[in-house]
Amino acid sequence: MSTETGRGAAGALTTLLTCAMAFSMMQLFLLGALGPRLVADLGVSETVLGLTTTVGFATAAVLSPAGGRVVDRLGPRRCLVALLAVAAVALALIGAAPGPGFLLAAVALGGLPQALANPATNKAILAAVPPDRRASVTGMKQSGVQLGAFAAGLPLAALAGLTGWRGAVWAAAGAAVVAAVWAARALPADPPPKSTPAVWVPRGTVAWLMVFSLLLGCGIASVNTYLSLYGTERLGLGATAAGALVAVLGVSGIAGRLGWSKVAGRPDRAVWLPGFLALGSVAAALLLAASSSARPLVWVAALAIGVFAVAANAVSMVLVMQHAAAGRAGQDSALVSAGFFAGFAVGPPLFGLLAEAGRYNGGWLLVAAEFAGAAAVALLWSVRERRSVVRS
């Protein structure tokens, strides 16, 4: 194989993994960006809007440990095709939802692609990407989540203005079908299924990263779910401008994930990055609280949340791959993802109670506290890791 052919194949793989990550969480960003329209059309309250996130990510958190084992057993190709196909079905059902109950059931189905996403994409990277390029490729594919945020916040939100929110969601479902066909045709065949020992209890680095991801997820999910609604209800932004806030979050998240993942390619730097990024996230949440008095700060805050908080999750995935036990990359990735998804399930309902009472400032201070907890966990872990290196 020529160098150009090899680079082309690697580029195609990275693009496909990026698309898989985007579609795995597309429903989250669509529900956030289209939140004002859902509230008006379906009679969804702020609390129920938060419950959509809770249901989807609670499902993902419960299924993640088993999903990681499935990926280790069946291989990434089968799981990536299934991920994209189920994402398409879930999006189509969300677009057809006649009321809140049906909507919650469709969102629950969308938890399955989320459970498979990180284990399958990480496993594909370990199988096909040289070690010196894994960190940068991981950052690029993790940026797919924020590419989904950008798509939901700008082009799909604009499409919703023309076709209604259902048309925008159905357009996303159709794109997921195309991606599933592409994955089935483009990815190399998986090896024969093999039995792998189950790992249900996190230990060592995986346990620390799981707790860190839980607290990080609480804060990120609250921002994703309520930023657009905050813009319309408290800051007086129009629906399109409020959706653009989610797009800003997405673009800055892409840049942050690409940049910080490259830095995390060096293990001596990677150990300190989660704590540093979590501290930056605290400052960003405080800016959100201050934006109620100085509206332009909301744009700076959205940018900072992407650069720091959203990027921290990508760094976590790089660290998982650096520390994964042989043959257990899928399960280790899934356990850390389970913590992240559990945070996504817990954070928005807590924030929703404050939002429904009109206490958005209290909600952003809660987000700051969650990020501060993540920073404390990360810094304690980094000190422990440095001490173990010195001892050895």
CSV table of N, CA and C in Angstrom, one decimal, residues 279-361:
chain,number,residue,atom,x,y,z
A,279,LEU,N,-10.7,23.3,36.2
A,279,LEU,CA,-10.7,24.6,36.8
A,279,LEU,C,-11.1,25.7,35.8
A,280,GLY,N,-10.7,25.6,34.6
A,280,GLY,CA,-11.1,26.5,33.5
A,280,GLY,C,-12.7,26.4,33.4
A,281,SER,N,-13.2,25.3,33.5
A,281,SER,CA,-14.7,25.1,33.4
A,281,SER,C,-15.4,25.8,34.5
A,282,VAL,N,-14.8,25.8,35.7
A,282,VAL,CA,-15.4,26.6,36.9
A,282,VAL,C,-15.5,28.0,36.5
A,283,ALA,N,-14.5,28.6,36.0
A,283,ALA,CA,-14.5,30.0,35.6
A,283,ALA,C,-15.6,30.3,34.5
A,284,ALA,N,-15.7,29.3,33.6
A,284,ALA,CA,-16.7,29.5,32.5
A,284,ALA,C,-18.1,29.5,33.1
A,285,ALA,N,-18.4,28.6,34.0
A,285,ALA,CA,-19.7,28.5,34.6
A,285,ALA,C,-20.0,29.8,35.4
A,286,LEU,N,-19.0,30.4,36.0
A,286,LEU,CA,-19.2,31.7,36.8
A,286,LEU,C,-19.5,32.8,35.8
A,287,LEU,N,-19.0,32.7,34.6
A,287,LEU,CA,-19.3,33.7,33.6
A,287,LEU,C,-20.8,33.6,33.1
A,288,LEU,N,-21.3,32.4,33.0
A,288,LEU,CA,-22.7,32.2,32.7
A,288,LEU,C,-23.6,32.8,33.8
A,289,ALA,N,-23.2,32.6,35.0
A,289,ALA,CA,-24.0,33.3,36.1
A,289,ALA,C,-24.0,34.8,36.0
A,290,ALA,N,-22.8,35.3,35.6
A,290,ALA,CA,-22.7,36.8,35.5
A,290,ALA,C,-23.4,37.3,34.3
A,291,SER,N,-23.7,36.5,33.3
A,291,SER,CA,-24.2,37.0,32.0
A,291,SER,C,-25.7,37.5,32.2
A,292,SER,N,-26.4,37.2,33.3
A,292,SER,CA,-27.7,37.7,33.5
A,292,SER,C,-27.7,39.2,33.7
A,293,SER,N,-26.5,39.7,34.1
A,293,SER,CA,-26.4,41.2,34.3
A,293,SER,C,-25.6,41.8,33.1
A,294,ALA,N,-24.8,41.0,32.4
A,294,ALA,CA,-24.0,41.5,31.3
A,294,ALA,C,-24.2,40.5,30.2
A,295,ARG,N,-25.2,40.7,29.3
A,295,ARG,CA,-25.6,39.7,28.3
A,295,ARG,C,-24.4,39.2,27.4
A,296,PRO,N,-23.5,40.1,26.9
A,296,PRO,CA,-22.5,39.6,26.0
A,296,PRO,C,-21.6,38.5,26.6
A,297,LEU,N,-21.6,38.4,28.0
A,297,LEU,CA,-20.7,37.4,28.6
A,297,LEU,C,-21.2,36.0,28.3
A,298,VAL,N,-22.5,35.8,27.9
A,298,VAL,CA,-23.0,34.5,27.6
A,298,VAL,C,-22.2,33.9,26.4
A,299,TRP,N,-21.8,34.7,25.5
A,299,TRP,CA,-21.1,34.2,24.3
A,299,TRP,C,-19.7,33.8,24.7
A,300,VAL,N,-19.0,34.6,25.6
A,300,VAL,CA,-17.7,34.2,26.1
A,300,VAL,C,-17.8,32.9,26.9
A,301,ALA,N,-18.8,32.8,27.7
A,301,ALA,CA,-19.0,31.6,28.6
A,301,ALA,C,-19.2,30.4,27.7
A,302,ALA,N,-20.0,30.5,26.7
A,302,ALA,CA,-20.2,29.3,25.8
A,302,ALA,C,-18.9,28.9,25.1
A,303,LEU,N,-18.2,29.9,24.7
A,303,LEU,CA,-16.9,29.6,24.1
A,303,LEU,C,-16.0,28.9,25.1
A,304,ALA,N,-15.9,29.3,26.4
A,304,ALA,CA,-15.0,28.8,27.4
A,304,ALA,C,-15.5,27.4,27.8
A,305,ILE,N,-16.8,27.2,27.9
A,305,ILE,CA,-17.3,25.8,28.3
A,305,ILE,C,-16.8,24.8,27.2
A,306,GLY,N,-16.8,25.2,26.0
A,306,GLY,CA,-16.3,24.3,24.9
A,306,GLY,C,-14.9,24.0,25.0
A,307,VAL,N,-14.1,25.1,25.2
A,307,VAL,CA,-12.6,24.9,25.2
A,307,VAL,C,-12.1,24.1,26.4
A,308,PHE,N,-12.8,24.3,27.6
A,308,PHE,CA,-12.3,23.6,28.8
A,308,PHE,C,-13.2,22.4,29.2
A,309,ALA,N,-14.4,22.5,29.4
A,309,ALA,CA,-15.2,21.4,29.9
A,309,ALA,C,-15.4,20.3,28.9
A,310,VAL,N,-15.8,20.7,27.7
A,310,VAL,CA,-16.1,19.7,26.7
A,310,VAL,C,-14.8,19.0,26.3
A,311,ALA,N,-13.7,19.8,26.2
A,311,ALA,CA,-12.4,19.2,25.8
A,311,ALA,C,-11.9,18.2,26.9
A,312,ALA,N,-12.3,18.4,28.1
A,312,ALA,CA,-11.8,17.5,29.2
A,312,ALA,C,-12.3,16.0,29.0
A,313,ASN,N,-13.4,15.8,28.4
A,313,ASN,CA,-13.9,14.5,28.2
A,313,ASN,C,-13.0,13.8,27.1
A,314,ALA,N,-12.6,14.5,26.1
A,314,ALA,CA,-11.7,13.9,25.1
A,314,ALA,C,-10.4,13.5,25.7
A,315,VAL,N,-9.9,14.3,26.6
A,315,VAL,CA,-8.6,14.0,27.3
A,315,VAL,C,-8.8,12.7,28.2
A,316,SER,N,-10.0,12.6,28.8
A,316,SER,CA,-10.3,11.4,29.6
A,316,SER,C,-10.1,10.1,28.7
A,317,MET,N,-10.6,10.2,27.4
A,317,MET,CA,-10.6,9.1,26.6
A,317,MET,C,-9.2,8.7,26.1
A,318,VAL,N,-8.3,9.8,25.9
A,318,VAL,CA,-6.9,9.5,25.7
A,318,VAL,C,-6.3,8.8,26.8
A,319,LEU,N,-6.6,9.3,28.1
A,319,LEU,CA,-6.0,8.6,29.2
A,319,LEU,C,-6.4,7.2,29.4
A,320,VAL,N,-7.7,6.9,29.1
A,320,VAL,CA,-8.2,5.5,29.1
A,320,VAL,C,-7.4,4.6,28.2
A,321,MET,N,-7.2,5.1,27.0
A,321,MET,CA,-6.5,4.3,26.0
A,321,MET,C,-5.0,4.1,26.4
A,322,GLN,N,-4.4,5.1,27.0
A,322,GLN,CA,-3.0,5.0,27.5
A,322,GLN,C,-2.9,4.0,28.6
A,323,HIS,N,-4.0,3.8,29.4
A,323,HIS,CA,-3.9,2.9,30.6
A,323,HIS,C,-4.7,1.6,30.5
A,324,ALA,N,-5.3,1.4,29.3
A,324,ALA,CA,-6.2,0.3,29.2
A,324,ALA,C,-5.4,-1.0,29.2
A,325,ALA,N,-6.0,-2.0,29.9
A,325,ALA,CA,-5.4,-3.3,30.0
A,325,ALA,C,-5.6,-4.0,28.6
A,326,ALA,N,-4.7,-5.0,28.3
A,326,ALA,CA,-4.7,-5.7,27.0
A,326,ALA,C,-6.1,-6.4,26.9
A,327,GLY,N,-6.7,-6.1,25.7
A,327,GLY,CA,-8.0,-6.7,25.4
A,327,GLY,C,-9.2,-6.2,26.1
A,328,ARG,N,-9.0,-5.1,26.9
A,328,ARG,CA,-10.1,-4.6,27.7
A,328,ARG,C,-10.4,-3.1,27.4
A,329,ALA,N,-9.9,-2.6,26.2
A,329,ALA,CA,-10.1,-1.2,25.9
A,329,ALA,C,-11.6,-0.9,25.8
A,330,GLY,N,-12.4,-1.8,25.3
A,330,GLY,CA,-13.8,-1.5,25.2
A,330,GLY,C,-14.5,-1.4,26.5
A,331,GLN,N,-14.2,-2.3,27.4
A,331,GLN,CA,-14.8,-2.3,28.7
A,331,GLN,C,-14.3,-1.1,29.6
A,332,ASP,N,-13.0,-0.8,29.5
A,332,ASP,CA,-12.5,0.3,30.3
A,332,ASP,C,-13.1,1.6,29.8
A,333,SER,N,-13.2,1.8,28.5
A,333,SER,CA,-13.8,3.0,27.9
A,333,SER,C,-15.3,3.1,28.3
A,334,ALA,N,-15.9,1.9,28.3
A,334,ALA,CA,-17.4,1.9,28.7
A,334,ALA,C,-17.6,2.3,30.1
A,335,LEU,N,-16.7,1.9,31.0
A,335,LEU,CA,-16.9,2.2,32.5
A,335,LEU,C,-16.7,3.7,32.7
A,336,VAL,N,-15.7,4.3,32.0
A,336,VAL,CA,-15.5,5.8,32.2
A,336,VAL,C,-16.7,6.5,31.5
A,337,SER,N,-17.2,6.0,30.4
A,337,SER,CA,-18.3,6.6,29.7
A,337,SER,C,-19.6,6.4,30.6
A,338,ALA,N,-19.7,5.3,31.3
A,338,ALA,CA,-20.9,5.2,32.2
A,338,ALA,C,-20.9,6.2,33.2
A,339,GLY,N,-19.8,6.6,33.8
A,339,GLY,CA,-19.7,7.7,34.7
A,339,GLY,C,-20.2,9.0,34.1
A,340,PHE,N,-19.7,9.3,32.9
A,340,PHE,CA,-20.0,10.5,32.2
A,340,PHE,C,-21.5,10.5,31.9
A,341,PHE,N,-22.1,9.4,31.4
A,341,PHE,CA,-23.5,9.4,31.1
A,341,PHE,C,-24.4,9.5,32.4
A,342,ALA,N,-23.9,8.9,33.5
A,342,ALA,CA,-24.6,9.1,34.7
A,342,ALA,C,-24.7,10.5,35.1
A,343,GLY,N,-23.6,11.3,34.9
A,343,GLY,CA,-23.6,12.7,35.1
A,343,GLY,C,-24.7,13.4,34.2
A,344,PHE,N,-24.7,13.0,33.0
A,344,PHE,CA,-25.7,13.6,32.1
A,344,PHE,C,-27.1,13.3,32.5
A,345,ALA,N,-27.3,12.1,33.2
A,345,ALA,CA,-28.7,11.8,33.6
A,345,ALA,C,-29.0,12.6,34.9
A,346,VAL,N,-28.1,12.9,35.8
A,346,VAL,CA,-28.4,13.5,37.0
A,346,VAL,C,-28.4,15.0,36.9
A,347,GLY,N,-27.5,15.6,36.2
A,347,GLY,CA,-27.3,17.1,36.2
A,347,GLY,C,-28.6,17.9,35.7
A,348,PRO,N,-29.1,17.6,34.5
A,348,PRO,CA,-30.2,18.4,34.0
A,348,PRO,C,-31.5,18.4,34.9
A,349,PRO,N,-31.9,17.3,35.5
A,349,PRO,CA,-33.1,17.5,36.4
A,349,PRO,C,-32.9,18.4,37.6
A,350,LEU,N,-31.7,18.3,38.1
A,350,LEU,CA,-31.4,19.2,39.2
A,350,LEU,C,-31.4,20.7,38.8
A,351,PHE,N,-30.8,20.9,37.6
A,351,PHE,CA,-30.8,22.3,37.0
A,351,PHE,C,-32.2,22.7,36.7
A,352,GLY,N,-33.0,21.7,36.2
A,352,GLY,CA,-34.4,22.0,35.7
A,352,GLY,C,-35.3,22.5,36.8
A,353,LEU,N,-35.1,22.0,38.0
A,353,LEU,CA,-35.9,22.5,39.2
A,353,LEU,C,-35.6,23.9,39.4
A,354,LEU,N,-34.3,24.3,39.3
A,354,LEU,CA,-34.0,25.7,39.5
A,354,LEU,C,-34.5,26.6,38.4
A,355,ALA,N,-34.4,26.1,37.1
A,355,ALA,CA,-34.8,26.8,36.0
A,355,ALA,C,-36.3,27.1,36.0
A,356,GLU,N,-37.1,26.1,36.4
A,356,GLU,CA,-38.5,26.2,36.4
A,356,GLU,C,-39.0,27.2,37.5
A,357,ALA,N,-38.1,27.4,38.5
A,357,ALA,CA,-38.4,28.4,39.5
A,357,ALA,C,-37.8,29.8,39.1
A,358,GLY,N,-37.2,29.8,37.9
A,358,GLY,CA,-36.7,31.1,37.5
A,358,GLY,C,-35.3,31.4,38.1
A,359,ARG,N,-34.7,30.4,38.7
A,359,ARG,CA,-33.4,30.7,39.4
A,359,ARG,C,-32.2,30.2,38.5
A,360,TYR,N,-32.1,30.8,37.3
A,360,TYR,CA,-31.0,30.3,36.4
A,360,TYR,C,-29.6,30.6,37.1
A,361,ASN,N,-29.5,31.7,37.7
A,361,ASN,CA,-28.2,32.0,38.4
A,361,ASN,C,-27.8,30.9,39.3
